[in-house]
Short mmCIF file of C-alpha atoms in Angstrom, two decimals:
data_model
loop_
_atom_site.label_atom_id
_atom_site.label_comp_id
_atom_site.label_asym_id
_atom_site.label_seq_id
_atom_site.Cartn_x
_atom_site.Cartn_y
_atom_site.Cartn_z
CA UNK J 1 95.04 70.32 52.08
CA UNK J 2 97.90 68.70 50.73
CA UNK J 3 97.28 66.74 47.14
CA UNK J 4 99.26 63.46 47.26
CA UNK J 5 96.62 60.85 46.01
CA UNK J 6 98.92 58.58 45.39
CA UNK J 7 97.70 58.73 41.81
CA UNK J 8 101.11 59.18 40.56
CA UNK J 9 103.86 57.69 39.95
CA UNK J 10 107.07 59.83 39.20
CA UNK J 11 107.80 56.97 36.72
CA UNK J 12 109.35 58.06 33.62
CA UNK J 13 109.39 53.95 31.95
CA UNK J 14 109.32 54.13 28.07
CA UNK J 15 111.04 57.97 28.42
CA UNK J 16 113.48 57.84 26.33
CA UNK J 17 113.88 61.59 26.31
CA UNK J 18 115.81 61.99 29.57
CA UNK J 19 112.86 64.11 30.87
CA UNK J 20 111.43 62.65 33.85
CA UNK J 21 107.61 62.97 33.69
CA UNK J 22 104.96 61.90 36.05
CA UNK J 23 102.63 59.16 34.95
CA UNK J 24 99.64 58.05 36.72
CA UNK J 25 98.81 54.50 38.22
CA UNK J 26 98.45 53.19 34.05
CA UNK J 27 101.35 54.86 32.71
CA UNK J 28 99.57 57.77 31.14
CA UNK J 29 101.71 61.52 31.25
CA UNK J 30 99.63 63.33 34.19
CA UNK J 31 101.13 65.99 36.14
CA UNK J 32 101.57 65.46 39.71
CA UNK J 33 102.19 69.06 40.24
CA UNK J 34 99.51 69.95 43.39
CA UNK J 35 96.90 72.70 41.94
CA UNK J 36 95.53 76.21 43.44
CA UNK J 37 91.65 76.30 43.33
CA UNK J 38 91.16 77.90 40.07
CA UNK J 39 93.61 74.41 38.91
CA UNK J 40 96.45 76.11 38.30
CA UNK J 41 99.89 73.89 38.97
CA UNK J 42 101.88 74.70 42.15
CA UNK J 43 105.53 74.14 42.96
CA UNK J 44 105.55 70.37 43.33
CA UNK J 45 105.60 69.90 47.77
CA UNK J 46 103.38 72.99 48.04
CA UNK J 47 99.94 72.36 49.43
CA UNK J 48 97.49 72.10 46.99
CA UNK J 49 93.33 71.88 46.62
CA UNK J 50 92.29 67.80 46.19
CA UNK J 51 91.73 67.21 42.76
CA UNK J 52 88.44 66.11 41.60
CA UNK J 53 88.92 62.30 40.84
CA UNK J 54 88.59 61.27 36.98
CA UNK J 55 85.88 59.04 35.33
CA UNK J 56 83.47 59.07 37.81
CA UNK J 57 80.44 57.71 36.86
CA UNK J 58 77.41 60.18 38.73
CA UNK J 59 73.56 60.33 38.32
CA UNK J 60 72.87 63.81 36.80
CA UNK J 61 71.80 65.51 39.59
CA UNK J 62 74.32 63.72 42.02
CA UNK J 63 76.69 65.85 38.99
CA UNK J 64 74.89 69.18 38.86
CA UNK J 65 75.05 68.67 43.11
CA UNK J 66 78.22 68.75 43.53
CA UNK J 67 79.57 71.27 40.25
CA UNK J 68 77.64 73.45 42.56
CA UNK J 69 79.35 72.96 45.49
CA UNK J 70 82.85 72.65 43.68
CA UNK J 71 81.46 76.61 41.72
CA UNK J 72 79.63 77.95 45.12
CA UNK J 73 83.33 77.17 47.08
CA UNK J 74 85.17 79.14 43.73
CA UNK J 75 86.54 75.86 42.22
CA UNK J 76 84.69 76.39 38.60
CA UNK J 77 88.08 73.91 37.50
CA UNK J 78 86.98 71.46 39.65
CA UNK J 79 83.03 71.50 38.65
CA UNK J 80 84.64 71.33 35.14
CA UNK J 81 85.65 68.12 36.12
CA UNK J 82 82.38 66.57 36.82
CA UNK J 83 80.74 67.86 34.04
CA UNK J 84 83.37 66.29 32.16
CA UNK J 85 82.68 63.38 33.25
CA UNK J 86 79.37 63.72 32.47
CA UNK J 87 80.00 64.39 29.34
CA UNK J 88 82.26 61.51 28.72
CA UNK J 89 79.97 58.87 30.29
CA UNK J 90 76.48 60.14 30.02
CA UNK J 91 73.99 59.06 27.46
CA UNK J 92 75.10 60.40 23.82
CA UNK J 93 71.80 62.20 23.59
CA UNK J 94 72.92 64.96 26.81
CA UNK J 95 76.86 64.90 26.02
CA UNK J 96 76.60 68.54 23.82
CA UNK J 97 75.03 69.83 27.51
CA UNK J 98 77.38 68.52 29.65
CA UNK J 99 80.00 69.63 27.36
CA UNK J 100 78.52 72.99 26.90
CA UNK J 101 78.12 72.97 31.21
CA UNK J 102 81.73 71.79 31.07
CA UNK J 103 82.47 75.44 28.74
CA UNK J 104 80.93 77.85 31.33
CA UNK J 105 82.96 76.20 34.41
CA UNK J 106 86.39 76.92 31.96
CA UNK J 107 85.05 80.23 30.84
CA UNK J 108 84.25 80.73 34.34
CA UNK J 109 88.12 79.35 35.14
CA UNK J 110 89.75 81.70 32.65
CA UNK J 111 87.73 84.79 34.09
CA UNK J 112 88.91 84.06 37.54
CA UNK J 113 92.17 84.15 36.31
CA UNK J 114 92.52 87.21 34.55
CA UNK J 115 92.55 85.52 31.12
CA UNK J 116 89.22 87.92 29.45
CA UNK J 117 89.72 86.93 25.52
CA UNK J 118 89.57 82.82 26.06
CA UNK J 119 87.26 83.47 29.54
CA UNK J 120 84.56 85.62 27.40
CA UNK J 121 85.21 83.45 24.20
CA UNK J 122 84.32 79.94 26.16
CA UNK J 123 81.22 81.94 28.46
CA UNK J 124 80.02 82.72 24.89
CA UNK J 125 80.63 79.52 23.55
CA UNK J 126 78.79 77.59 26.42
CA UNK J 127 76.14 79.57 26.78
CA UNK J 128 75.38 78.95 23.03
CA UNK J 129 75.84 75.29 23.52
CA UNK J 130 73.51 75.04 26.07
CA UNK J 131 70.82 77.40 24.22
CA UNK J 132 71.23 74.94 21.43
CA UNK J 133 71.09 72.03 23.20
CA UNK J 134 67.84 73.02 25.33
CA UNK J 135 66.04 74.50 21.98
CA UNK J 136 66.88 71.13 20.59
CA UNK J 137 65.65 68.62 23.06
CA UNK J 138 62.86 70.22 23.65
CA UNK J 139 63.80 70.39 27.02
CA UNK J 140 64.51 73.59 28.80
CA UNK J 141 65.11 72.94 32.84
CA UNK J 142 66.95 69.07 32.19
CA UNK J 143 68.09 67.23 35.61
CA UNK J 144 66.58 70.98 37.05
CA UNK J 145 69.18 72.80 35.02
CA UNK J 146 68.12 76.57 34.45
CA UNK J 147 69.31 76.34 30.48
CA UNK J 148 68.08 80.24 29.98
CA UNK J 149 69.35 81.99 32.71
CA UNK J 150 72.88 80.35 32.52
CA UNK J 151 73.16 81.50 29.26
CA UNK J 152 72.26 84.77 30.59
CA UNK J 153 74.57 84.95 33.83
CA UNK J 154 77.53 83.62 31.09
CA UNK J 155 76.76 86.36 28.66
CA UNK J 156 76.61 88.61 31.41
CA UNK J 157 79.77 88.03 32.90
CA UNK J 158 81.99 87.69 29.61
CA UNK J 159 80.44 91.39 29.25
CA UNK J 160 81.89 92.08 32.31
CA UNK J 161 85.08 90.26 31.71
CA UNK J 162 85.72 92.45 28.63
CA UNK J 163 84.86 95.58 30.38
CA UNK J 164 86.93 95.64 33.46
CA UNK J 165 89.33 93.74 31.93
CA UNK J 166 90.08 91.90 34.82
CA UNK J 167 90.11 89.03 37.18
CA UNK J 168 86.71 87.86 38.39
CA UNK J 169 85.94 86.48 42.02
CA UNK J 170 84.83 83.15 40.76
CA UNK J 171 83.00 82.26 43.79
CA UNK J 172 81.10 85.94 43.48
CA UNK J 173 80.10 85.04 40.38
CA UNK J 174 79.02 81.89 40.68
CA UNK J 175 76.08 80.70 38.52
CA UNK J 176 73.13 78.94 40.14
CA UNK J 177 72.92 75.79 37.83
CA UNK J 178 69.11 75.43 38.82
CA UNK J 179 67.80 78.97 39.11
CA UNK J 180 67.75 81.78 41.89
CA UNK J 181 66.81 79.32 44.50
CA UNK J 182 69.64 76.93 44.13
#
């Protein structure tokens, strides 16, 4: 699938640099550059995975819905995505767990691609920020969320990570955002 949203611009206005950068739609820096699944840029013309749009506006379980899709289909990037935009337009009450969601989908990303120090560091960190965030709300299973066991797959795998020292299959690993049965 080829990723030419026509997001971009190639407009370098305002560059006074000489280096041509691509800007999106508002004039904002935003690499055009089409991505691999795990989001990593491509040579520009090379076919590329759709990127997730930005600043959509979801009900939470239309977001944990499709960050499992995005994870189940190995695109933890991608589900990082949506949770961000969770995070950036959900209630300020549940933006620590959507951030903390948004953690494990990067630690996830960084596993997948072979990076073990910032994928275990960011499992560690997300799994903590969900803990917290669950423990503090009073509120372990929000929007059907499995809070505990997530923290245990993420601990899990940045054990793993650290072991093997290796690349992860990200859709093999996987969490299940809502339990075994998701």
């Amino acid at each position: 699938m080829s990723n030419t949203s026509g997001d971009f611009s190639g407009d370098s206005s305002g560059d006074t640099s000489g280096d041509r950068r691509d800007r999106d739609t508002e004039g904002r820096a935003r690499n055009a550059r089409p991505r691999d699944g795990l989001g990593r840029p491509l040579p520009y013309g090379a076919d590329g995975v759709e990127r997730q749009p930005e600043g959509v506006v979801r009900a939470p379980e239309d977001t944990v819905t499709e960050a499992q899709a995005l994870l189940t289909a190995g695109k933890p990037f991608h589900a990082h995505e949506v949770f961000e935009d969770a995070w950036k337009s959900g209630p300020e009450e549940e933006r620590a767990l959507w951030r903390g969601l948004a953690q494990l989908a990067v630690g996830l990303t960084h596993a997948a691609r072979g990076n073990v120090t910032g994928g275990a560091r960011l499992l560690r960190r997300g799994a903590g920020a969900v803990e917290e965030w669950g423990a503090g709300s009073g509120s372990p299973r929000p929007h059907g969320l499995a809070l505990d066991e997530l923290a245990t797959w993420a601990r899990e795998l940045a054990a793993v990570v650290e072991r093997d020292e290796a690349a992860v299959d990200a859709s093999a690993w996987a969490p299940r955002l809502r339990g075994g049965g998701s």
